[in-house]
Short mmCIF file of C-alpha atoms and ligand atoms in Angstrom, two decimals:
data_model
loop_
_atom_site.label_atom_id
_atom_site.label_comp_id
_atom_site.label_asym_id
_atom_site.label_seq_id
_atom_site.Cartn_x
_atom_site.Cartn_y
_atom_site.Cartn_z
CA MET A 1 -32.04 -29.37 -24.36
CA GLN A 2 -31.75 -30.76 -27.87
CA VAL A 3 -33.24 -27.88 -29.92
CA LEU A 4 -33.51 -24.21 -29.42
CA GLY A 5 -35.80 -21.94 -31.09
CA ILE A 6 -35.20 -18.16 -31.43
CA SER A 7 -37.88 -15.65 -32.55
CA GLY A 8 -35.93 -12.14 -32.75
CA SER A 9 -39.08 -10.60 -33.58
CA MET A 10 -40.65 -7.58 -31.17
CA ARG A 11 -43.98 -8.65 -31.46
CA GLU A 12 -43.83 -11.50 -29.16
CA ASN A 13 -46.88 -13.19 -30.49
CA GLY A 14 -46.27 -12.23 -34.00
CA ASN A 15 -45.37 -14.46 -37.39
CA THR A 16 -41.90 -15.14 -36.83
CA ALA A 17 -42.98 -16.56 -33.45
CA ALA A 18 -45.69 -18.87 -35.33
CA LEU A 19 -42.81 -20.19 -37.89
CA VAL A 20 -40.13 -20.86 -35.73
CA GLN A 21 -42.99 -22.49 -33.24
CA THR A 22 -44.28 -24.90 -36.07
CA VAL A 23 -40.84 -26.08 -36.61
CA LEU A 24 -40.20 -26.41 -33.16
CA ASP A 25 -43.54 -28.40 -32.51
CA GLU A 26 -42.84 -30.66 -35.24
CA VAL A 27 -39.37 -31.16 -33.60
CA ALA A 28 -41.28 -32.14 -30.06
CA LYS A 29 -43.67 -35.20 -32.39
CA ALA A 30 -40.91 -36.84 -32.52
CA GLY A 31 -39.94 -36.82 -28.46
CA ILE A 32 -37.21 -34.73 -28.76
CA GLU A 33 -36.94 -31.75 -26.05
CA THR A 34 -37.45 -28.44 -27.58
CA GLU A 35 -37.08 -24.43 -26.00
CA TYR A 36 -38.47 -21.49 -27.13
CA VAL A 37 -37.08 -18.36 -26.56
CA SER A 38 -38.58 -15.12 -27.67
CA LEU A 39 -36.26 -11.80 -27.92
CA ALA A 40 -38.91 -9.73 -27.83
CA GLY A 41 -39.22 -7.62 -24.32
CA ARG A 42 -35.15 -8.30 -24.03
CA THR A 43 -32.56 -5.97 -23.80
CA ILE A 44 -29.91 -6.71 -26.33
CA GLY A 45 -27.81 -4.10 -26.85
CA PRO A 46 -25.24 -3.80 -29.88
CA CYS A 47 -21.92 -5.24 -30.05
CA ILE A 48 -19.41 -2.03 -29.44
CA GLY A 49 -16.56 -3.31 -30.92
CA CYS A 50 -14.30 -3.31 -28.10
CA GLU A 51 -12.64 -6.95 -29.31
CA ARG A 52 -12.66 -7.54 -25.37
CA CYS A 53 -14.37 -10.92 -26.31
CA LEU A 54 -10.63 -11.76 -28.35
CA LYS A 55 -9.45 -12.58 -24.59
CA GLU A 56 -12.33 -13.09 -22.27
CA ASP A 57 -14.50 -16.08 -23.22
CA PHE A 58 -17.77 -13.57 -23.15
CA CYS A 59 -19.55 -10.65 -24.26
CA SER A 60 -18.72 -8.04 -21.67
CA VAL A 61 -21.66 -6.07 -22.41
CA GLN A 62 -23.92 -6.62 -19.76
CA ASP A 63 -27.56 -7.53 -20.72
CA ASP A 64 -30.42 -10.25 -21.33
CA TRP A 65 -27.88 -11.51 -24.65
CA ASP A 66 -25.79 -13.69 -21.94
CA ALA A 67 -28.98 -16.15 -20.31
CA ILE A 68 -29.77 -16.74 -24.13
CA ALA A 69 -26.73 -17.41 -25.59
CA GLU A 70 -26.09 -19.61 -22.71
CA ARG A 71 -28.88 -21.66 -23.79
CA MET A 72 -27.63 -21.89 -27.32
CA LEU A 73 -24.07 -23.21 -26.11
CA GLU A 74 -26.55 -26.17 -24.36
CA ALA A 75 -28.49 -27.16 -27.76
CA GLU A 76 -27.49 -29.19 -30.48
CA VAL A 77 -29.56 -27.44 -32.88
CA VAL A 78 -30.50 -23.54 -33.05
CA VAL A 79 -33.09 -22.56 -34.84
CA LEU A 80 -32.98 -18.34 -35.59
CA GLY A 81 -36.09 -16.59 -36.69
CA ALA A 82 -36.66 -12.76 -37.59
CA PRO A 83 -39.34 -10.85 -39.78
CA THR A 84 -37.75 -8.99 -42.63
CA TYR A 85 -37.29 -5.31 -42.18
CA TYR A 86 -36.08 -3.60 -45.62
CA TYR A 87 -34.75 -6.53 -47.09
CA ASP A 88 -32.81 -7.74 -43.95
CA VAL A 89 -33.41 -9.01 -40.34
CA ASN A 90 -34.50 -6.77 -37.66
CA GLY A 91 -32.45 -4.94 -35.51
CA GLN A 92 -33.09 -7.37 -32.69
CA THR A 93 -32.08 -9.68 -34.31
CA LYS A 94 -28.43 -8.64 -36.05
CA ASN A 95 -28.03 -7.59 -32.08
CA PHE A 96 -28.26 -10.88 -30.94
CA ILE A 97 -26.45 -11.97 -34.22
CA ASP A 98 -23.40 -9.67 -33.90
CA ARG A 99 -22.93 -9.97 -29.81
CA THR A 100 -22.06 -13.88 -30.72
CA TYR A 101 -18.75 -12.31 -32.11
CA SER A 102 -17.51 -13.51 -28.18
CA LEU A 103 -18.35 -17.33 -28.81
CA PHE A 104 -16.56 -17.38 -32.66
CA HIS A 105 -13.15 -16.60 -31.85
CA ARG A 106 -13.29 -20.14 -30.44
CA ARG A 107 -15.79 -21.56 -32.56
CA ARG A 108 -18.27 -22.42 -29.54
CA LEU A 109 -20.89 -23.10 -31.34
CA ALA A 110 -19.20 -25.15 -34.24
CA GLY A 111 -20.53 -28.75 -35.09
CA ARG A 112 -24.38 -27.81 -33.81
CA GLY A 113 -27.24 -27.93 -36.57
CA GLY A 114 -28.61 -25.39 -37.54
CA VAL A 115 -31.86 -23.33 -39.12
CA ALA A 116 -32.88 -19.92 -40.40
CA VAL A 117 -36.16 -18.94 -40.42
CA VAL A 118 -37.64 -15.73 -41.78
CA VAL A 119 -41.12 -13.89 -42.42
CA GLN A 120 -41.44 -11.10 -44.91
CA ALA A 121 -44.86 -9.41 -46.33
CA ASN A 122 -43.75 -9.85 -49.69
CA ALA A 123 -40.54 -8.92 -50.30
CA GLY A 124 -36.58 -9.26 -49.16
CA GLY A 125 -37.38 -12.42 -47.04
CA HIS A 126 -34.55 -14.51 -49.27
CA ARG A 127 -31.77 -11.51 -48.28
CA ALA A 128 -32.77 -12.08 -44.48
CA ALA A 129 -32.20 -15.39 -44.84
CA GLU A 130 -29.01 -15.03 -46.34
CA THR A 131 -28.33 -13.12 -43.09
CA ILE A 132 -29.40 -15.61 -40.56
CA GLU A 133 -27.32 -18.41 -43.07
CA GLY A 134 -23.99 -16.14 -43.14
CA PHE A 135 -24.12 -16.59 -38.98
CA LEU A 136 -24.47 -20.07 -39.30
CA SER A 137 -21.97 -20.93 -41.90
CA ALA A 138 -19.60 -18.37 -40.12
CA HIS A 139 -19.79 -20.12 -36.65
CA GLU A 140 -19.62 -23.38 -38.36
CA PHE A 141 -23.02 -25.00 -37.65
CA VAL A 142 -24.36 -27.32 -39.81
CA SER A 143 -26.92 -25.98 -42.04
CA LEU A 144 -30.33 -27.94 -42.10
CA GLY A 145 -31.92 -25.63 -44.22
CA SER A 146 -34.19 -22.29 -43.78
CA VAL A 147 -37.68 -21.37 -43.89
CA VAL A 148 -39.24 -18.07 -45.22
CA GLY A 149 -42.77 -17.65 -44.95
CA ASN A 150 -45.18 -14.75 -45.58
CA GLY A 151 -47.55 -12.51 -43.69
CA PHE A 152 -47.98 -8.90 -42.94
CA ALA A 153 -50.95 -9.14 -39.71
CA ALA A 154 -49.17 -11.00 -36.63
CA GLY A 155 -50.75 -14.94 -37.67
CA ALA A 156 -51.01 -14.15 -40.93
CA VAL A 157 -47.91 -16.64 -41.70
CA LEU A 158 -50.34 -19.60 -40.50
CA GLY A 159 -52.24 -19.35 -43.54
CA ASP A 160 -48.93 -19.73 -45.82
CA GLU A 161 -49.61 -23.57 -46.68
CA PRO A 162 -45.97 -23.85 -48.48
CA ALA A 163 -43.84 -22.25 -45.80
CA LEU A 164 -45.67 -24.42 -43.38
CA THR A 165 -44.39 -27.56 -45.52
CA VAL A 166 -41.02 -26.06 -45.55
CA ALA A 167 -41.12 -26.01 -42.09
CA ARG A 168 -42.35 -29.33 -41.07
CA GLU A 169 -40.00 -30.90 -43.68
CA THR A 170 -36.96 -28.86 -42.05
CA ALA A 171 -38.34 -29.87 -38.89
CA GLN A 172 -37.67 -33.69 -39.98
CA ARG A 173 -34.16 -32.62 -41.09
CA ILE A 174 -33.49 -31.88 -37.66
CA VAL A 175 -35.04 -35.06 -36.34
CA ALA A 176 -32.77 -37.12 -39.04
CA HIS A 177 -29.95 -35.13 -38.00
CA LEU A 178 -30.29 -35.81 -34.18
CA GLY A 179 -30.63 -39.30 -35.10
CA TRP A 180 -27.56 -39.83 -37.10
CA ARG A 181 -25.47 -38.08 -33.96
C1 LIG B 201 -39.84 -1.26 -40.25
C2 LIG B 201 -40.63 -2.50 -40.47
C3 LIG B 201 -40.21 -3.11 -41.78
C4 LIG B 201 -40.11 -4.05 -42.94
N1 LIG B 201 -39.57 -4.22 -44.10
C5 LIG B 201 -39.96 -5.69 -44.47
C6 LIG B 201 -39.49 -5.70 -46.08
O1 LIG B 201 -38.82 -5.04 -46.49
N2 LIG B 201 -39.96 -6.65 -46.88
C7 LIG B 201 -41.07 -7.34 -46.44
O2 LIG B 201 -41.43 -8.17 -46.66
N3 LIG B 201 -41.96 -6.97 -45.33
C8 LIG B 201 -41.64 -5.91 -44.56
N4 LIG B 201 -42.06 -5.63 -42.78
C9 LIG B 201 -43.01 -6.53 -42.93
C10 LIG B 201 -42.81 -7.73 -41.88
O3 LIG B 201 -41.32 -8.07 -42.22
C11 LIG B 201 -43.94 -8.56 -41.54
O4 LIG B 201 -45.17 -7.69 -41.03
C12 LIG B 201 -43.40 -9.70 -40.94
O5 LIG B 201 -44.75 -10.73 -40.64
C13 LIG B 201 -43.35 -9.24 -39.41
O6 LIG B 201 -43.13 -10.45 -38.43
P1 LIG B 201 -43.72 -10.22 -36.83
O7 LIG B 201 -44.74 -10.60 -36.59
O8 LIG B 201 -42.62 -11.78 -36.48
O9 LIG B 201 -42.83 -9.32 -36.61
C14 LIG B 201 -41.53 -4.72 -42.42
C15 LIG B 201 -41.98 -4.73 -40.86
C16 LIG B 201 -41.77 -3.09 -40.15
C17 LIG B 201 -42.46 -2.96 -39.19
#
């Protein structure tokens, strides 16, 4: 699979899902294989700071994180989306990010393309995007851009035309990135 989209929202059919899928749909139009994963309903506990991953390849906490991490390792581009909660990503997304520490030591994600997608009601989205960009940067992804959309009720972001335009432009950047490889 070439492009993996992940929505970290606990609302399965919410705004983050819609905006991540907007990017994936545009990428798919170019004939590129995509996969979408929602973290809604998944059990993704926090990093417990055990540092066992310094010696072992993978996180030793047993829950739903593993299967999604495996998909991420198989992807060439990762599009990670989150809703804005108190000017940052929501807890589920942060747990997901923190658990990637086991992949950080040997930079197992390095060189992939990465995109940050965030939805806010009206404030804090850029700060939340910085959290995802920090994750991408620490893991040495190649940043392919970020999208910040506006919407409160589920689905409202699909009315944010400027954000949809940025989402489609970002998708084109993903397509170009994959073309160069
Ligand atoms: C606990 C909580 C905290 C939130 N904090 C913010 C915030 O700081 N700024 C903001 O603009 N919207 C905030 N929101 C609104 C969500 O970001 C917004 O509804 C978003 O579209 C949700 O995305 P989703 O449908 O993918 O879950 C908050 C919502 C919740 C439930």
